[in-house]
Tab-separated table of C-alpha atoms and ligand atoms in Angstrom:
chain	number	residue	atom	x	y	z
A	1	MET	CA	0.000	0.000	0.000
A	2	ASN	CA	1.121	3.496	-0.745
A	3	PRO	CA	2.335	4.894	2.585
A	4	PHE	CA	1.267	8.465	1.684
A	5	HIS	CA	-2.232	7.516	0.639
A	6	PRO	CA	-4.771	8.510	3.295
A	7	ALA	CA	-8.140	6.914	3.796
A	8	ARG	CA	-9.872	9.805	2.021
A	9	ARG	CA	-9.881	9.818	-1.812
A	10	PRO	CA	-8.630	12.993	-3.472
A	11	ALA	CA	-11.301	15.197	-5.023
A	12	ARG	CA	-11.775	14.861	-8.779
A	13	ARG	CA	-9.796	17.508	-10.654
A	14	ARG	CA	-11.794	20.087	-12.514
A	15	THR	CA	-11.169	21.843	-15.807
A	16	PRO	CA	-9.133	25.009	-15.089
A	17	ALA	CA	-11.192	28.215	-15.193
A	18	SER	CA	-8.824	29.710	-17.790
A	19	ALA	CA	-9.573	26.889	-20.251
A	20	VAL	CA	-13.289	27.425	-19.788
A	21	LEU	CA	-12.894	31.155	-20.453
A	22	VAL	CA	-10.934	30.640	-23.679
A	23	ALA	CA	-13.384	28.027	-24.903
A	24	SER	CA	-16.390	30.259	-24.267
A	25	ALA	CA	-14.670	33.234	-25.936
A	26	LEU	CA	-14.142	31.139	-29.066
A	27	LEU	CA	-17.755	29.993	-28.991
A	28	ALA	CA	-19.059	33.534	-28.528
A	29	THR	CA	-17.210	34.949	-31.537
A	30	GLY	CA	-17.648	31.845	-33.681
A	31	THR	CA	-14.136	32.387	-35.006
A	32	ALA	CA	-10.622	31.413	-34.154
A	33	ALA	CA	-9.547	35.062	-34.271
A	34	VAL	CA	-9.545	35.224	-30.454
A	35	ALA	CA	-6.122	34.051	-29.437
A	36	PRO	CA	-5.890	31.766	-26.414
A	37	ALA	CA	-4.864	33.624	-23.272
A	38	ALA	CA	-1.559	31.819	-23.133
A	39	ALA	CA	-0.547	33.104	-26.588
A	40	GLN	CA	-1.274	36.694	-25.564
A	41	ALA	CA	0.774	36.495	-22.395
A	42	ALA	CA	4.440	37.483	-22.445
A	43	PRO	CA	6.601	34.490	-23.311
A	44	ALA	CA	8.365	32.820	-20.407
A	45	ARG	CA	12.108	33.392	-20.188
A	46	SER	CA	14.014	30.624	-21.870
A	47	ALA	CA	16.640	28.703	-19.927
A	48	ALA	CA	19.311	30.436	-22.019
A	49	GLN	CA	17.914	33.882	-21.200
A	50	ASP	CA	17.659	32.890	-17.581
A	51	ALA	CA	21.275	31.814	-17.424
A	52	ALA	CA	22.534	34.928	-19.220
A	53	ALA	CA	24.140	37.591	-17.049
A	54	PRO	CA	21.803	40.567	-16.615
A	55	ALA	CA	22.728	43.915	-18.102
A	56	VAL	CA	22.518	45.853	-14.844
A	57	LYS	CA	24.808	44.954	-11.973
A	58	ALA	CA	23.233	45.655	-8.618
A	59	SER	CA	25.148	46.090	-5.368
A	60	THR	CA	22.823	44.379	-2.886
A	61	LEU	CA	21.748	40.752	-2.562
A	62	GLY	CA	18.026	41.355	-3.052
A	63	ALA	CA	18.400	43.678	-6.023
A	64	GLN	CA	20.893	41.397	-7.730
A	65	ALA	CA	18.760	38.285	-7.129
A	66	ALA	CA	15.852	40.196	-8.675
A	67	GLN	CA	17.989	40.758	-11.773
A	68	ARG	CA	18.061	36.984	-12.029
A	69	GLY	CA	14.315	36.656	-11.480
A	70	ARG	CA	14.707	35.480	-7.890
A	71	TYR	CA	14.479	36.725	-4.315
A	72	PHE	CA	17.162	36.807	-1.623
A	73	GLY	CA	15.802	36.457	1.888
A	74	THR	CA	16.761	36.084	5.520
A	75	ALA	CA	15.287	34.763	8.733
A	76	VAL	CA	14.195	37.613	11.000
A	77	ALA	CA	13.649	37.666	14.774
A	78	ALA	CA	11.002	40.085	16.059
A	79	GLY	CA	13.095	40.770	19.160
A	80	LYS	CA	15.855	42.300	17.028
A	81	LEU	CA	13.729	44.771	15.090
A	82	GLY	CA	14.680	47.489	17.584
A	83	ASN	CA	18.346	47.195	16.594
A	84	GLY	CA	19.215	49.831	14.010
A	85	GLN	CA	22.184	47.996	12.556
A	86	TYR	CA	20.075	44.868	12.124
A	87	THR	CA	17.195	46.616	10.368
A	88	ALA	CA	19.531	48.699	8.198
A	89	ILE	CA	21.120	45.553	6.762
A	90	LEU	CA	17.755	43.798	6.551
A	91	ASP	CA	16.161	46.542	4.500
A	92	ARG	CA	19.198	47.259	2.347
A	93	GLU	CA	20.021	43.676	1.372
A	94	PHE	CA	16.958	41.443	1.540
A	95	ASN	CA	13.662	41.312	-0.322
A	96	SER	CA	12.223	38.272	1.424
A	97	VAL	CA	11.730	37.510	5.113
A	98	THR	CA	11.042	34.325	7.067
A	99	PRO	CA	10.007	34.790	10.712
A	100	GLU	CA	12.616	32.674	12.534
A	101	ASN	CA	10.417	31.418	15.385
A	102	GLU	CA	7.332	33.640	15.588
A	103	LEU	CA	4.965	31.501	13.468
A	104	LYS	CA	5.868	28.180	15.065
A	105	TRP	CA	3.257	26.290	17.059
A	106	ASP	CA	4.787	27.064	20.455
A	107	ALA	CA	4.681	30.769	19.619
A	108	THR	CA	1.189	30.920	18.132
A	109	GLU	CA	-0.984	28.388	20.028
A	110	ARG	CA	0.523	27.793	23.465
A	111	SER	CA	-2.717	26.312	24.719
A	112	ARG	CA	-5.490	24.749	22.716
A	113	GLY	CA	-7.566	27.266	20.787
A	114	SER	CA	-5.757	30.258	22.298
A	115	PHE	CA	-3.825	32.016	19.557
A	116	SER	CA	-1.354	34.887	19.747
A	117	PHE	CA	0.175	36.717	16.825
A	118	GLY	CA	1.893	39.809	18.245
A	119	PRO	CA	5.512	39.153	17.204
A	120	ALA	CA	4.479	37.394	13.965
A	121	ASP	CA	2.269	40.317	12.941
A	122	GLN	CA	5.113	42.693	13.737
A	123	ILE	CA	7.425	40.950	11.263
A	124	VAL	CA	4.785	40.326	8.600
A	125	ASN	CA	3.405	43.877	8.627
A	126	ARG	CA	6.855	45.451	8.648
A	127	SER	CA	8.027	43.283	5.741
A	128	LEU	CA	4.951	43.730	3.583
A	129	GLY	CA	5.046	47.488	4.208
A	130	ARG	CA	8.535	47.535	2.714
A	131	GLY	CA	7.728	45.344	-0.244
A	132	GLN	CA	9.555	42.305	1.124
A	133	ARG	CA	7.858	38.982	0.493
A	134	VAL	CA	7.208	36.690	3.467
A	135	ARG	CA	7.650	32.936	3.808
A	136	GLY	CA	5.442	31.454	6.512
A	137	HIS	CA	7.350	29.001	8.723
A	138	THR	CA	5.940	26.549	9.788
A	139	LEU	CA	2.568	24.848	10.391
A	140	VAL	CA	3.143	21.161	11.188
A	141	TRP	CA	6.461	20.225	12.819
A	142	HIS	CA	7.432	17.806	15.593
A	143	SER	CA	9.759	20.389	17.149
A	144	GLN	CA	8.912	23.625	19.002
A	145	LEU	CA	5.559	21.932	19.500
A	146	PRO	CA	3.715	22.574	22.788
A	147	GLY	CA	3.400	19.648	25.160
A	148	TRP	CA	-0.390	19.692	24.948
A	149	VAL	CA	-0.209	18.722	21.243
A	150	GLY	CA	2.474	16.087	21.767
A	151	GLY	CA	0.293	14.486	24.439
A	152	ILE	CA	-2.772	13.921	22.233
A	153	THR	CA	-3.435	10.219	21.634
A	154	ASP	CA	-6.841	10.316	19.938
A	155	ALA	CA	-6.756	10.623	16.129
A	156	GLY	CA	-10.005	12.543	15.829
A	157	THR	CA	-8.822	15.106	18.362
A	158	LEU	CA	-5.377	15.527	16.782
A	159	ARG	CA	-6.842	15.789	13.275
A	160	SER	CA	-9.181	18.568	14.321
A	161	VAL	CA	-6.428	20.335	16.319
A	162	MET	CA	-4.035	20.175	13.337
A	163	LYS	CA	-6.631	21.449	10.873
A	164	ASN	CA	-7.710	24.239	13.202
A	165	HIS	CA	-4.094	25.316	13.646
A	166	ILE	CA	-3.476	25.348	9.880
A	167	ASN	CA	-6.723	27.130	9.190
A	168	THR	CA	-6.296	29.784	11.873
A	169	LEU	CA	-2.730	30.736	10.912
A	170	MET	CA	-3.300	30.645	7.164
A	171	SER	CA	-6.563	32.575	7.366
A	172	ARG	CA	-4.912	35.363	9.333
A	173	TYR	CA	-2.418	35.996	6.541
A	174	ARG	CA	-4.557	34.840	3.606
A	175	GLY	CA	-3.507	36.438	0.329
A	176	LYS	CA	-0.472	38.139	1.904
A	177	LEU	CA	2.299	35.552	2.051
A	178	TYR	CA	4.462	34.161	-0.748
A	179	ALA	CA	4.721	30.618	0.609
A	180	TRP	CA	4.041	28.500	3.675
A	181	ASP	CA	6.182	25.643	4.936
A	182	VAL	CA	3.134	23.465	5.541
A	183	VAL	CA	5.065	20.474	6.875
A	184	ASN	CA	8.623	20.726	8.207
A	185	GLU	CA	11.167	17.941	8.713
A	186	ALA	CA	8.752	15.003	8.527
A	187	PHE	CA	11.351	12.518	7.258
A	188	ALA	CA	13.725	10.467	9.370
A	189	ASP	CA	17.493	10.823	9.230
A	190	GLY	CA	19.537	7.836	8.154
A	191	GLY	CA	18.798	5.111	5.699
A	192	SER	CA	15.090	4.380	6.148
A	193	GLY	CA	13.675	6.926	3.696
A	194	GLN	CA	10.509	6.880	5.824
A	195	LEU	CA	8.654	9.451	7.897
A	196	ARG	CA	10.142	10.033	11.339
A	197	SER	CA	8.336	9.126	14.521
A	198	SER	CA	6.225	12.068	15.705
A	199	VAL	CA	2.855	12.578	17.335
A	200	PHE	CA	1.443	13.338	13.882
A	201	ARG	CA	2.700	10.154	12.216
A	202	ASN	CA	2.114	7.972	15.242
A	203	VAL	CA	-1.462	9.082	15.900
A	204	LEU	CA	-2.722	10.055	12.409
A	205	GLY	CA	-0.626	7.670	10.323
A	206	THR	CA	1.590	8.528	7.335
A	207	GLY	CA	-1.337	10.237	5.579
A	208	PHE	CA	-0.948	13.244	7.918
A	209	VAL	CA	1.309	15.043	5.425
A	210	GLU	CA	-1.321	14.841	2.698
A	211	GLU	CA	-4.060	15.861	5.129
A	212	ALA	CA	-2.039	18.918	6.140
A	213	PHE	CA	-1.487	19.997	2.519
A	214	ARG	CA	-5.170	19.564	1.637
A	215	ALA	CA	-6.213	21.607	4.685
A	216	ALA	CA	-3.676	24.265	3.711
A	217	ARG	CA	-5.010	24.574	0.165
A	218	SER	CA	-8.538	25.091	1.474
A	219	ALA	CA	-7.347	27.746	3.931
A	220	ASP	CA	-5.452	29.854	1.335
A	221	PRO	CA	-5.764	28.865	-2.319
A	222	SER	CA	-3.255	31.498	-3.501
A	223	VAL	CA	-0.143	30.914	-1.387
A	224	LYS	CA	2.544	28.429	-2.422
A	225	LEU	CA	2.499	25.302	-0.276
A	226	CYS	CA	5.957	23.920	0.510
A	227	TYR	CA	7.434	20.826	2.089
A	228	ASN	CA	10.659	21.842	3.907
A	229	ASP	CA	13.483	19.658	5.248
A	230	TYR	CA	17.238	19.390	5.956
A	231	SER	CA	19.767	16.813	4.737
A	232	ILE	CA	17.854	16.307	1.503
A	233	GLU	CA	20.442	18.091	-0.665
A	234	ASN	CA	22.466	15.018	-1.648
A	235	TRP	CA	20.602	13.204	-4.407
A	236	SER	CA	21.534	9.625	-3.493
A	237	ASP	CA	20.672	9.907	0.217
A	238	ALA	CA	17.765	7.761	1.390
A	239	LYS	CA	16.132	10.785	3.023
A	240	THR	CA	16.263	12.755	-0.249
A	241	GLN	CA	14.814	9.790	-2.110
A	242	GLY	CA	12.028	9.413	0.427
A	243	VAL	CA	10.970	13.042	0.038
A	244	TYR	CA	11.260	12.749	-3.746
A	245	ARG	CA	8.957	9.718	-3.804
A	246	MET	CA	6.415	11.540	-1.658
A	247	VAL	CA	6.388	14.642	-3.889
A	248	ARG	CA	6.167	12.479	-7.026
A	249	ASP	CA	3.233	10.612	-5.518
A	250	PHE	CA	1.509	13.887	-4.508
A	251	LYS	CA	1.879	15.298	-8.020
A	252	ALA	CA	0.615	12.058	-9.585
A	253	ARG	CA	-2.506	12.030	-7.398
A	254	GLY	CA	-3.256	15.753	-7.426
A	255	VAL	CA	-2.406	16.376	-3.785
A	256	PRO	CA	-1.724	20.137	-3.585
A	257	ILE	CA	2.002	20.902	-3.271
A	258	ASP	CA	3.799	23.791	-4.973
A	259	CYS	CA	7.341	23.799	-3.664
A	260	VAL	CA	10.083	21.986	-1.817
A	261	GLY	CA	12.370	23.887	0.550
A	262	PHE	CA	15.952	22.714	1.015
A	263	GLN	CA	17.135	24.061	4.350
A	264	ALA	CA	20.824	23.819	3.389
A	265	HIS	CA	22.416	23.897	6.852
A	266	PHE	CA	25.866	22.879	5.657
A	267	GLY	CA	29.163	21.989	7.307
A	268	THR	CA	32.402	23.660	6.179
A	269	GLY	CA	32.432	21.552	2.989
A	270	GLY	CA	29.270	23.265	1.768
A	271	PRO	CA	26.728	21.650	-0.528
A	272	PRO	CA	27.168	18.120	-1.848
A	273	ALA	CA	28.327	17.914	-5.481
A	274	SER	CA	24.890	16.648	-6.492
A	275	PHE	CA	22.950	19.601	-5.027
A	276	GLN	CA	22.059	21.142	-8.393
A	277	THR	CA	21.005	17.713	-9.700
A	278	THR	CA	18.745	17.305	-6.681
A	279	LEU	CA	17.149	20.718	-7.216
A	280	SER	CA	16.538	20.053	-10.903
A	281	ASN	CA	15.190	16.551	-10.320
A	282	PHE	CA	12.629	17.884	-7.860
A	283	ALA	CA	11.773	20.784	-10.187
A	284	ALA	CA	11.150	18.270	-12.962
A	285	LEU	CA	8.295	16.870	-10.866
A	286	GLY	CA	6.494	20.188	-11.402
A	287	VAL	CA	7.257	22.015	-8.158
A	288	ASP	CA	9.283	25.132	-7.405
A	289	VAL	CA	12.379	24.633	-5.303
A	290	GLN	CA	13.948	27.082	-2.868
A	291	ILE	CA	16.949	27.246	-0.569
A	292	THR	CA	15.205	28.122	2.672
A	293	GLU	CA	17.652	28.255	5.615
A	294	LEU	CA	21.158	28.533	4.191
A	295	ASP	CA	24.087	28.733	6.588
A	296	ILE	CA	27.537	27.164	6.271
A	297	ALA	CA	29.992	26.533	9.114
A	298	GLN	CA	32.758	29.173	8.890
A	299	ALA	CA	31.092	30.568	5.742
A	300	PRO	CA	33.657	29.533	3.106
A	301	SER	CA	33.231	31.739	0.004
A	302	GLY	CA	33.368	28.869	-2.470
A	303	ALA	CA	30.735	26.862	-0.610
A	304	TYR	CA	28.399	29.849	-0.500
A	305	ALA	CA	28.938	30.641	-4.194
A	306	ASN	CA	28.304	27.002	-5.138
A	307	SER	CA	25.071	26.918	-3.163
A	308	VAL	CA	23.725	30.037	-4.840
A	309	ARG	CA	24.907	28.929	-8.290
A	310	ALA	CA	23.037	25.634	-7.897
A	311	CYS	CA	19.838	27.650	-7.489
A	312	LEU	CA	20.582	30.040	-10.365
A	313	ASN	CA	21.193	27.098	-12.669
A	314	VAL	CA	17.740	25.634	-12.060
A	315	ALA	CA	14.924	27.615	-13.690
A	316	ARG	CA	12.364	26.680	-11.036
A	317	CYS	CA	14.615	27.592	-8.105
A	318	THR	CA	12.807	30.785	-7.128
A	319	GLY	CA	15.001	32.128	-4.333
A	320	VAL	CA	17.511	31.758	-1.541
A	321	THR	CA	17.026	32.519	2.159
A	322	VAL	CA	19.929	32.676	4.625
A	323	TRP	CA	19.116	31.739	8.227
A	324	GLY	CA	19.978	35.048	9.863
A	325	ILE	CA	21.824	38.285	9.127
A	326	ARG	CA	24.973	38.607	11.302
A	327	ASP	CA	26.931	35.730	12.817
A	328	SER	CA	25.733	36.960	16.192
A	329	ASP	CA	22.144	36.373	15.011
A	330	SER	CA	22.757	32.733	14.069
A	331	TRP	CA	21.311	29.736	15.888
A	332	ARG	CA	24.640	27.953	15.186
A	333	THR	CA	26.522	29.640	18.003
A	334	GLY	CA	30.256	29.858	17.445
A	335	GLN	CA	30.222	28.623	13.855
A	336	ASN	CA	30.126	32.044	12.145
A	337	PRO	CA	28.025	30.634	9.296
A	338	LEU	CA	26.429	33.812	7.881
A	339	LEU	CA	27.233	36.600	5.404
A	340	PHE	CA	27.752	39.457	7.904
A	341	ASP	CA	30.087	39.452	10.916
A	342	ASN	CA	29.110	40.340	14.477
A	343	ASN	CA	29.625	44.020	13.691
A	344	GLY	CA	27.448	43.970	10.597
A	345	ASN	CA	30.349	44.029	8.147
A	346	LYS	CA	30.118	42.121	4.867
A	347	LYS	CA	32.227	38.963	4.950
A	348	ALA	CA	34.132	37.443	2.027
A	349	ALA	CA	31.219	35.053	1.493
A	350	TYR	CA	28.927	38.026	0.948
A	351	GLN	CA	31.087	39.245	-1.933
A	352	ALA	CA	31.264	35.712	-3.330
A	353	VAL	CA	27.474	35.383	-3.312
A	354	LEU	CA	26.940	38.781	-4.921
A	355	THR	CA	29.523	38.007	-7.594
A	356	ALA	CA	28.021	34.548	-8.219
A	357	MET	CA	24.713	36.291	-8.960
A	358	GLY	CA	26.470	38.649	-11.393
A	359	GLY	CA	26.465	41.678	-9.107
A	360	SER	CA	29.214	44.189	-8.523
A	361	ALA	CA	31.192	43.842	-5.342
A	362	VAL	CA	31.076	46.932	-3.158
A	363	ARG	CA	33.158	46.842	0.048
A	364	GLY	CA	31.786	47.950	3.380
B	1	LIG	C1	15.812	27.415	14.737
B	1	LIG	C2	15.907	28.880	15.165
B	1	LIG	O1	16.854	29.523	14.360
B	1	LIG	C3	16.285	28.983	16.627
B	1	LIG	O2	16.202	30.315	17.066
B	1	LIG	C4	15.385	28.092	17.473
B	1	LIG	O3	15.822	28.101	18.807
B	1	LIG	C5	15.349	26.677	16.956
B	1	LIG	O4	14.959	26.677	15.586
B	1	LIG	N1	15.239	23.982	11.011
B	1	LIG	C6	14.158	24.835	10.958
B	1	LIG	C7	14.208	26.122	11.702
B	1	LIG	O5	13.201	24.580	10.223
B	1	LIG	O6	12.954	26.504	12.190
B	1	LIG	C8	15.186	26.059	12.850
B	1	LIG	O7	15.276	27.369	13.428
B	1	LIG	C9	16.520	25.560	12.380
B	1	LIG	C10	16.409	24.179	11.811
């Protein structure tokens, strides 16, 4: 039996509204003179155009990524928004923001049915007001999960709690966010290629991932729905293969999924040689891919440049997010894995990333 197949059958897929519109336009005029909508739209950039260096060289990460049709983002902590150096770098360099902890379950629903959004709203409103896109992180995750959820043993209760959590968070920001990490880190490390043990898998069964994505699509039909995980960058790893099989199965059965996030928390060696292959193999399934939490121990320039290049070389890799601004902001204490030092100065890796995107290096 397919381990990702829940008890419920997927809804029958309907004819897209756009196809209906074109068909009725043709009928109404009784002629083929009305061009299909797709032919009137601007042509998509070809892979060759996409790979070509842009004419204008920008001097910040966000602006230069935009030249390449992508975003460059960072994790943001609400508690740091009062720091002028932090916000100056944030607003100068980044055009996408992921709240680092503020949208997690333990921050938003500490007790059942009691929701709080103060710090999350602060980040979301500030970012949207400045034209920065926002990635929602994250709805269903075994970690930073309040004890009251972890203690649920009844499937009906957990199902309704999970759906209510998804629905409440997504409804609050409906139409405003770029993407949501609907399910985070559901796969086990090591060689099993299976879902890890968690209250969700153990009580709801392996179909919980599909149930979460279906609930998410109902809550906000416009936002991109992502599966996000770490240690899925190396193509031959069992964990990568497990996620790949799940996404392939979802696409085959019409389960709503739009993107896969590769956290990319790397050691000093940086990304595995197969990283670009992994990104393009996932993209070939018909999903966007993104680098969602990039940081690299000691921030070697070459490793950073390779990570960003892997994304640029894959047409459906829509953007890169680093997991913090200055080394002092990083969760990886003592590893100095980010693009700015403790004093907010650009590190060598910053210049390497900007150059890899075709930008002009400006010191400072
Ligand atoms: C980390 C945050 O950066 C820390 O502040 C927090 O204490 C723990 O979580 N994978 C994820 C992120 O998806 O949410 C994690 O963020 C890092 C690993």
